[in-house]
Amino acid sequence: MAPKDEAHQIISSYFIGPKAENIEFFRKNLNRILHELKNTRNQYHKDDESFITEDTQNSEKFQTAMKNFSEAVTKAASLLGQHSIPFWSPRYQGHMCSDLTVPGLLGYFMTMLYNPNNVALEASPFTTVVELKAGQQLCDLFGYNIDPNWKQEPLAWGHITADGTIANLESVWVARNLKFYPLALFMAIKEDALWFVADRFKVTTCLGDEKLFRDLSVWELLNLKPDTVLGLPDALSKEFNITGKYLEGVMQRYNIQTAGKECLERYFGINRPFKIFASSTRHYSWPKSAAIAGIGSINLHGIEVDLDGRVDLEDLEAELNRCVEERQAVYAVVAIVGSTEEGAVDRLQKIIGLRKKFQNKGLSFLVHADAAWGGYFMSIIEKRPARLPIKKKIGVPRKKIEGFVPSLTLKEETVDDFLALKHTDSITVDPHKAGYVPYPAGALCYRDGRMRFLVTWSSPYLSQGSRENIGIYGVEGSKPGASGMATWFSNQVIGLNTTGYGRLLGEASFTSARLSAHYAAMHVSEKNEDENKHRYFICIPFNRLPSEMETDSEEGDPSSKKVADKVAEKVENERQWIYDNILPKSNDEISQNNDLMQFIRKLGSDTNINAFALNWIREDGKPNEDIEEANYFMKNVVDRLSINTTDGDPTKIPLYLTSTKFEPELYGKSAQHFMKRLRITPCSQDLFVLRNVVMSPFPTDGDFIGQLVDYLQEVIIQEAKRVRERNKAGRYYAKFLMRGTGEIFLEYLPSFYRATGRQQVIFQASLDEEAKKRYVQLQSSHKHDRFLLRSSEKIDIERVVENGERFKGKISIQQESSHDMKFENEFECEVQVGDIVISRPLNSTNRDQDYPQQFTPFYLYGSHSTETHSRETHISHMLLKAPNISLSSRNISLDQDLADIVDEHLDEGLILVITNAREACMHPFPGTNKELADPFFFRRWQEHDRHEYEVKVYKDPKRVPDSSMESRRNPFAEGPGLLDQLGSPLKQGTMKLTGEVYVDVELVHEDPVKPTPLPPTNWEDKLQEIKDVLNGKYHISSSSS
């Protein structure tokens, strides 16, 4: 067998295996570790007698305790296995989790038995050294200098943290302290014992001018280059024989960690907060870090992302130019190397170029690379001397063998950005992500190791010996030596090179690209199965296909609908080509064809994360345009492919995916463009997006990926049928609230999630004589109860209302306090639809972005007083945004002056707002009616309560006069913006809800096709069995074990 053919076999030895294929090898190594543990304990002071004697071990109590304990272990391990997510399986494509490397597991296990604490050398002499070596491994991987004899570059330093969040926090802490260090030193020279250096101590400014330190302006102090700042103590030592210990003592009272940021800002007259720049889609740890460091998350400025999810360099440069013009200092620019949601790598090489460009303008800042996910992908790149070009290697072609998976390298433009890592100031990387080692294992690497001294509370100059107490640096105190050991041992065994981790991640990259090909051509395959039927869905990868990128650049504005329509045919042809030329091919066939390897490398993201979205197709063949229904569709798909409750059974899910949201506020033009590609009307709502992370090197051989995609497509089609049913127009049973007696109005009970329910409709209605007589009689004796009218037959509500048709119904009474659907005194009626009062659609495109901030608005309608009937006015809550709450009341009472004004303008269309109840403040409401607050703000006036509302009444700005409707005003209008141009109120006053009050949060959100939730399994109760086992009250049967 050729050496190249052995690569995948070697990688297969790094894991226990999806079917525990290597469990015996793993067990043998565990036994070796336990054997060494026994030897270690026995070798320590051999003369000591045994503390646990054979007599003790043979005693009944000991034997019983050990037996019970063994059974408890079996029970706990069994429950853990049954209810854990199968990260080890290639079927798991969800988060950044996978089978762990055997070296990582063994390294952690062997160290855990000794429980070293890397906070101090005395508690971890071995693992302190190991952690430092792990830091050196990672620094070397990124191109930092770890050779103390190489003086052309600063000596790098790295250490293990709990995770990337801690590493990012430490980097922010360092950036803050570095920025303020020159200010603190300036104060120490001007105000304290360092005054004697003032006349001679010179530094080089950001612009290259040599000046006396005391003569530097505040702007110049804030923009000294990092190397200059870090070299200030050394310069003072060389020129003035000032020791580090002495300098530390003098600086202590001025240091930002002692004096605080505000003190230094006040002394130097700084009134503009410094900024950190990162892409708007950055990880949540960044605003958290800014908050903890006292910088404030508002000063973490989000830079727009481009259509590929990378930081928009034009926007970044514009912000940096603004900072130069406004003299606003910048702590750091953060480059994301492998974004969590999209796997995107920011154009780091160009960001490094911007740093140089702005240093020439007098603005200096750190560049930090958040490579928590992407850092280990550096191992894919073949290390070569800087003066030689990088070998452009797409993949490793090999002859077909059993279990063959090709390896794929990084995209050509991404390679340049990874190579630029060596020019960053610091790097976050998570070995517990793409390093496949157990949690917790993050890491932070400094290009200049002196940066770590900025975040220490103990003097590094007092360290005894050649080794350091790692715990004095950074955020953490106690930290497990096992994490450092797991990282170092896995790196050492597998290798941070192209034949080790590079090969492993390269094989995963090939799998990721093949999956991206499936996503790109998935709905093509559905079409090809039956050309006589319409598709059920379309699947659009976030990362654009080559034809999309070419056409977008050629045709101009890629976000315009015109361009999207123009490129559709070209893109569809490329999808068909992928279906014909990529999907049917074996790994071997693809790897042997350089053109196919070149093409497949262009698919998907920069670092093995595939974000994609779905949209469903209507029965008429047209794509859905409503983002809410697209989101509903995708969420149902993901819910079928993930665990979102403790009652879920992880063994019942054949394929795991996960999801995220593209928030327009964060994703901007990228989200809008993605919506257009999905044929969804662009809007300000979040877009639900599916994603998978590929880490396993195993799934592409033997068409395993094809099987997974077939299952995914099956689920998608099933959910597309469900969402079609939910959105099917036509005839349905309808429910109405009944209002008034002199003139009867029917208020349709809407639902945001039923096709025909997405409308707010109120209309005047006539009842047959007998039904009306009975209804009026019942009203007089049930003034506070709810009158409901339900259609006896299915009706098309839109057609019935618009055409003024008749339909049959049933009137019933519901008790005032009832939350269920129990009806009394039910009787039949015939309804004639009359004049329409209000007709407003509730589709997502017709809703406002925000809830009303200043009041809670209602439609106000009713009838004038006549000789036979008194005036009746009613209100119905305006549903401007979802989710929401239905609020309605009949026969309200207004103060006399307000009532007169209302009576005068009632036919013109009115809006009443409650000003002492601000709607935005009250959202979200509970999910069920029974959970609503008691007393609720919207309640009937009673003597013991006497609850009144402050209200204002306006003319409805959308009820414009309609010449075709005689003197009445047009009731039809579409949002959003139904309250825009509300104008001045006609009158303000008070209101009492003296009649029936209707409150509902259930029907308005009713989903007619909502999946039935799984019955609770109550498996948590089995944890009690472990306690019973330990107490000898429960024994595990042989079958259960």
mmCIF file of N, CA and C in Angstrom, residues 43-110:
data_model
loop_
_atom_site.group_PDB
_atom_site.id
_atom_site.type_symbol
_atom_site.label_atom_id
_atom_site.label_comp_id
_atom_site.label_asym_id
_atom_site.label_seq_id
_atom_site.Cartn_x
_atom_site.Cartn_y
_atom_site.Cartn_z
ATOM 1 N N GLN A 43 5.198 3.559 44.693
ATOM 2 C CA GLN A 43 6.599 3.966 44.738
ATOM 3 C C GLN A 43 6.835 5.125 45.705
ATOM 4 N N TYR A 44 5.776 5.856 46.023
ATOM 5 C CA TYR A 44 5.935 6.999 46.933
ATOM 6 C C TYR A 44 6.011 6.471 48.365
ATOM 7 N N HIS A 45 7.224 6.575 48.953
ATOM 8 C CA HIS A 45 7.481 6.090 50.315
ATOM 9 C C HIS A 45 7.003 4.648 50.472
ATOM 10 N N LYS A 46 7.802 3.765 49.868
ATOM 11 C CA LYS A 46 7.442 2.350 49.845
ATOM 12 C C LYS A 46 7.254 1.766 51.249
ATOM 13 N N ASP A 47 7.917 2.340 52.215
ATOM 14 C CA ASP A 47 7.870 1.757 53.545
ATOM 15 C C ASP A 47 6.550 2.013 54.275
ATOM 16 N N ASP A 48 5.759 2.928 53.749
ATOM 17 C CA ASP A 48 4.465 3.178 54.390
ATOM 18 C C ASP A 48 3.593 1.929 54.306
ATOM 19 N N GLU A 49 2.904 1.646 55.371
ATOM 20 C CA GLU A 49 2.007 0.499 55.374
ATOM 21 C C GLU A 49 0.733 0.829 54.595
ATOM 22 N N SER A 50 0.019 -0.232 54.227
ATOM 23 C CA SER A 50 -1.253 -0.036 53.528
ATOM 24 C C SER A 50 -2.254 0.586 54.489
ATOM 25 N N PHE A 51 -3.005 1.542 53.964
ATOM 26 C CA PHE A 51 -3.995 2.217 54.794
ATOM 27 C C PHE A 51 -5.369 1.561 54.682
ATOM 28 N N ILE A 52 -5.610 0.904 53.557
ATOM 29 C CA ILE A 52 -6.852 0.146 53.378
ATOM 30 C C ILE A 52 -6.464 -1.318 53.343
ATOM 31 N N THR A 53 -6.704 -2.038 54.393
ATOM 32 C CA THR A 53 -6.209 -3.412 54.547
ATOM 33 C C THR A 53 -7.125 -4.401 53.853
ATOM 34 N N GLU A 54 -6.606 -5.645 53.675
ATOM 35 C CA GLU A 54 -7.416 -6.700 53.083
ATOM 36 C C GLU A 54 -8.611 -7.023 53.958
ATOM 37 N N ASP A 55 -8.414 -6.977 55.263
ATOM 38 C CA ASP A 55 -9.534 -7.241 56.163
ATOM 39 C C ASP A 55 -10.664 -6.239 55.934
ATOM 40 N N THR A 56 -10.270 -4.994 55.763
ATOM 41 C CA THR A 56 -11.281 -3.967 55.487
ATOM 42 C C THR A 56 -12.000 -4.258 54.174
ATOM 43 N N GLN A 57 -11.211 -4.584 53.140
ATOM 44 C CA GLN A 57 -11.804 -4.844 51.836
ATOM 45 C C GLN A 57 -12.701 -6.078 51.844
ATOM 46 N N ASN A 58 -12.397 -7.032 52.695
ATOM 47 C CA ASN A 58 -13.184 -8.269 52.746
ATOM 48 C C ASN A 58 -14.370 -8.169 53.690
ATOM 49 N N SER A 59 -14.481 -7.060 54.387
ATOM 50 C CA SER A 59 -15.583 -6.925 55.331
ATOM 51 C C SER A 59 -16.904 -6.812 54.586
ATOM 52 N N GLU A 60 -17.971 -7.190 55.269
ATOM 53 C CA GLU A 60 -19.305 -7.173 54.658
ATOM 54 C C GLU A 60 -19.707 -5.764 54.261
ATOM 55 N N LYS A 61 -19.452 -4.803 55.145
ATOM 56 C CA LYS A 61 -19.835 -3.430 54.857
ATOM 57 C C LYS A 61 -19.110 -2.900 53.621
ATOM 58 N N PHE A 62 -17.823 -3.174 53.548
ATOM 59 C CA PHE A 62 -17.028 -2.722 52.403
ATOM 60 C C PHE A 62 -17.557 -3.354 51.119
ATOM 61 N N GLN A 63 -17.754 -4.675 51.165
ATOM 62 C CA GLN A 63 -18.216 -5.404 49.982
ATOM 63 C C GLN A 63 -19.586 -4.900 49.528
ATOM 64 N N THR A 64 -20.470 -4.672 50.492
ATOM 65 C CA THR A 64 -21.804 -4.175 50.140
ATOM 66 C C THR A 64 -21.724 -2.784 49.515
ATOM 67 N N ALA A 65 -20.909 -1.917 50.130
ATOM 68 C CA ALA A 65 -20.760 -0.557 49.599
ATOM 69 C C ALA A 65 -20.197 -0.578 48.185
ATOM 70 N N MET A 66 -19.190 -1.453 47.952
ATOM 71 C CA MET A 66 -18.578 -1.518 46.624
ATOM 72 C C MET A 66 -19.546 -2.091 45.596
ATOM 73 N N LYS A 67 -20.339 -3.073 46.014
ATOM 74 C CA LYS A 67 -21.324 -3.661 45.103
ATOM 75 C C LYS A 67 -22.384 -2.639 44.719
ATOM 76 N N ASN A 68 -22.875 -1.925 45.731
ATOM 77 C CA ASN A 68 -23.874 -0.892 45.455
ATOM 78 C C ASN A 68 -23.295 0.213 44.575
ATOM 79 N N PHE A 69 -22.068 0.574 44.877
ATOM 80 C CA PHE A 69 -21.417 1.610 44.088
ATOM 81 C C PHE A 69 -21.234 1.175 42.635
ATOM 82 N N SER A 70 -20.839 -0.057 42.426
ATOM 83 C CA SER A 70 -20.659 -0.576 41.065
ATOM 84 C C SER A 70 -21.978 -0.554 40.305
ATOM 85 N N GLU A 71 -23.054 -0.918 40.973
ATOM 86 C CA GLU A 71 -24.354 -0.884 40.312
ATOM 87 C C GLU A 71 -24.770 0.557 40.014
ATOM 88 N N ALA A 72 -24.439 1.473 40.916
ATOM 89 C CA ALA A 72 -24.749 2.887 40.683
ATOM 90 C C ALA A 72 -23.970 3.426 39.492
ATOM 91 N N VAL A 73 -22.710 2.993 39.378
ATOM 92 C CA VAL A 73 -21.903 3.400 38.229
ATOM 93 C C VAL A 73 -22.539 2.899 36.939
ATOM 94 N N THR A 74 -22.958 1.630 36.956
ATOM 95 C CA THR A 74 -23.594 1.053 35.767
ATOM 96 C C THR A 74 -24.860 1.818 35.402
ATOM 97 N N LYS A 75 -25.659 2.120 36.400
ATOM 98 C CA LYS A 75 -26.910 2.833 36.147
ATOM 99 C C LYS A 75 -26.646 4.245 35.619
ATOM 100 N N ALA A 76 -25.722 4.945 36.254
ATOM 101 C CA ALA A 76 -25.417 6.315 35.832
ATOM 102 C C ALA A 76 -24.842 6.337 34.424
ATOM 103 N N ALA A 77 -23.923 5.404 34.136
ATOM 104 C CA ALA A 77 -23.312 5.350 32.805
ATOM 105 C C ALA A 77 -24.352 5.004 31.747
ATOM 106 N N SER A 78 -25.288 4.124 32.098
ATOM 107 C CA SER A 78 -26.340 3.751 31.159
ATOM 108 C C SER A 78 -27.250 4.929 30.854
ATOM 109 N N LEU A 79 -27.675 5.646 31.884
ATOM 110 C CA LEU A 79 -28.525 6.818 31.676
ATOM 111 C C LEU A 79 -27.797 7.892 30.874
ATOM 112 N N LEU A 80 -26.531 8.087 31.191
ATOM 113 C CA LEU A 80 -25.734 9.074 30.459
ATOM 114 C C LEU A 80 -25.672 8.728 28.984
ATOM 115 N N GLY A 81 -25.457 7.465 28.683
ATOM 116 C CA GLY A 81 -25.388 7.042 27.288
ATOM 117 C C GLY A 81 -26.711 7.186 26.565
ATOM 118 N N GLN A 82 -27.798 6.859 27.254
ATOM 119 C CA GLN A 82 -29.117 6.920 26.626
ATOM 120 C C GLN A 82 -29.559 8.344 26.321
ATOM 121 N N HIS A 83 -29.117 9.285 27.152
ATOM 122 C CA HIS A 83 -29.654 10.645 27.037
ATOM 123 C C HIS A 83 -28.606 11.680 26.651
ATOM 124 N N SER A 84 -27.485 11.235 26.120
ATOM 125 C CA SER A 84 -26.466 12.159 25.618
ATOM 126 C C SER A 84 -26.585 12.296 24.112
ATOM 127 N N ILE A 85 -26.245 13.458 23.627
ATOM 128 C CA ILE A 85 -26.249 13.693 22.184
ATOM 129 C C ILE A 85 -25.093 12.912 21.562
ATOM 130 N N PRO A 86 -25.323 12.192 20.474
ATOM 131 C CA PRO A 86 -24.272 11.347 19.877
ATOM 132 C C PRO A 86 -23.260 12.149 19.061
ATOM 133 N N PHE A 87 -22.484 12.989 19.752
ATOM 134 C CA PHE A 87 -21.478 13.791 19.061
ATOM 135 C C PHE A 87 -20.484 12.923 18.296
ATOM 136 N N TRP A 88 -20.291 11.689 18.737
ATOM 137 C CA TRP A 88 -19.286 10.812 18.137
ATOM 138 C C TRP A 88 -19.695 10.300 16.757
ATOM 139 N N SER A 89 -20.961 10.439 16.415
ATOM 140 C CA SER A 89 -21.461 9.845 15.170
ATOM 141 C C SER A 89 -21.345 10.818 14.004
ATOM 142 N N PRO A 90 -21.027 10.315 12.806
ATOM 143 C CA PRO A 90 -21.057 11.177 11.614
ATOM 144 C C PRO A 90 -22.445 11.721 11.322
ATOM 145 N N ARG A 91 -23.467 11.141 11.961
ATOM 146 C CA ARG A 91 -24.821 11.658 11.793
ATOM 147 C C ARG A 91 -25.007 12.985 12.528
ATOM 148 N N TYR A 92 -24.101 13.275 13.449
ATOM 149 C CA TYR A 92 -24.194 14.548 14.153
ATOM 150 C C TYR A 92 -23.483 15.619 13.331
ATOM 151 N N GLN A 93 -24.261 16.596 12.852
ATOM 152 C CA GLN A 93 -23.717 17.683 12.037
ATOM 153 C C GLN A 93 -24.154 19.034 12.612
ATOM 154 N N GLY A 94 -24.359 19.070 13.936
ATOM 155 C CA GLY A 94 -24.914 20.264 14.561
ATOM 156 C C GLY A 94 -23.871 21.276 14.944
ATOM 157 N N HIS A 95 -23.566 21.338 16.217
ATOM 158 C CA HIS A 95 -22.632 22.344 16.722
ATOM 159 C C HIS A 95 -21.182 21.884 16.534
ATOM 160 N N MET A 96 -20.264 22.643 17.111
ATOM 161 C CA MET A 96 -18.840 22.346 16.986
ATOM 162 C C MET A 96 -18.451 21.251 17.965
ATOM 163 N N CYS A 97 -19.066 20.100 17.781
ATOM 164 C CA CYS A 97 -18.838 18.948 18.648
ATOM 165 C C CYS A 97 -18.636 17.717 17.784
ATOM 166 N N SER A 98 -17.772 16.834 18.236
ATOM 167 C CA SER A 98 -17.477 15.646 17.462
ATOM 168 C C SER A 98 -16.902 14.604 18.398
ATOM 169 N N ASP A 99 -16.565 13.457 17.829
ATOM 170 C CA ASP A 99 -15.806 12.480 18.593
ATOM 171 C C ASP A 99 -14.490 13.128 19.007
ATOM 172 N N LEU A 100 -14.034 12.847 20.202
ATOM 173 C CA LEU A 100 -12.792 13.430 20.698
ATOM 174 C C LEU A 100 -11.617 12.540 20.354
ATOM 175 N N THR A 101 -10.455 13.152 20.219
ATOM 176 C CA THR A 101 -9.284 12.347 19.888
ATOM 177 C C THR A 101 -8.902 11.465 21.076
ATOM 178 N N VAL A 102 -8.430 10.290 20.763
ATOM 179 C CA VAL A 102 -7.962 9.384 21.819
ATOM 180 C C VAL A 102 -6.821 10.015 22.616
ATOM 181 N N PRO A 103 -5.829 10.654 21.965
ATOM 182 C CA PRO A 103 -4.783 11.306 22.758
ATOM 183 C C PRO A 103 -5.333 12.377 23.695
ATOM 184 N N GLY A 104 -6.327 13.133 23.229
ATOM 185 C CA GLY A 104 -6.923 14.155 24.073
ATOM 186 C C GLY A 104 -7.638 13.554 25.269
ATOM 187 N N LEU A 105 -8.408 12.491 25.036
ATOM 188 C CA LEU A 105 -9.121 11.822 26.127
ATOM 189 C C LEU A 105 -8.159 11.201 27.127
ATOM 190 N N LEU A 106 -7.164 10.500 26.606
ATOM 191 C CA LEU A 106 -6.203 9.845 27.497
ATOM 192 C C LEU A 106 -5.372 10.875 28.255
ATOM 193 N N GLY A 107 -4.992 11.955 27.562
ATOM 194 C CA GLY A 107 -4.241 13.016 28.235
ATOM 195 C C GLY A 107 -5.037 13.623 29.365
ATOM 196 N N TYR A 108 -6.317 13.862 29.113
ATOM 197 C CA TYR A 108 -7.165 14.439 30.165
ATOM 198 C C TYR A 108 -7.351 13.445 31.301
ATOM 199 N N PHE A 109 -7.646 12.179 30.947
ATOM 200 C CA PHE A 109 -7.929 11.161 31.966
ATOM 201 C C PHE A 109 -6.719 10.909 32.858
ATOM 202 N N MET A 110 -5.552 10.752 32.237
ATOM 203 C CA MET A 110 -4.378 10.436 33.045
ATOM 204 C C MET A 110 -4.026 11.582 33.988
#
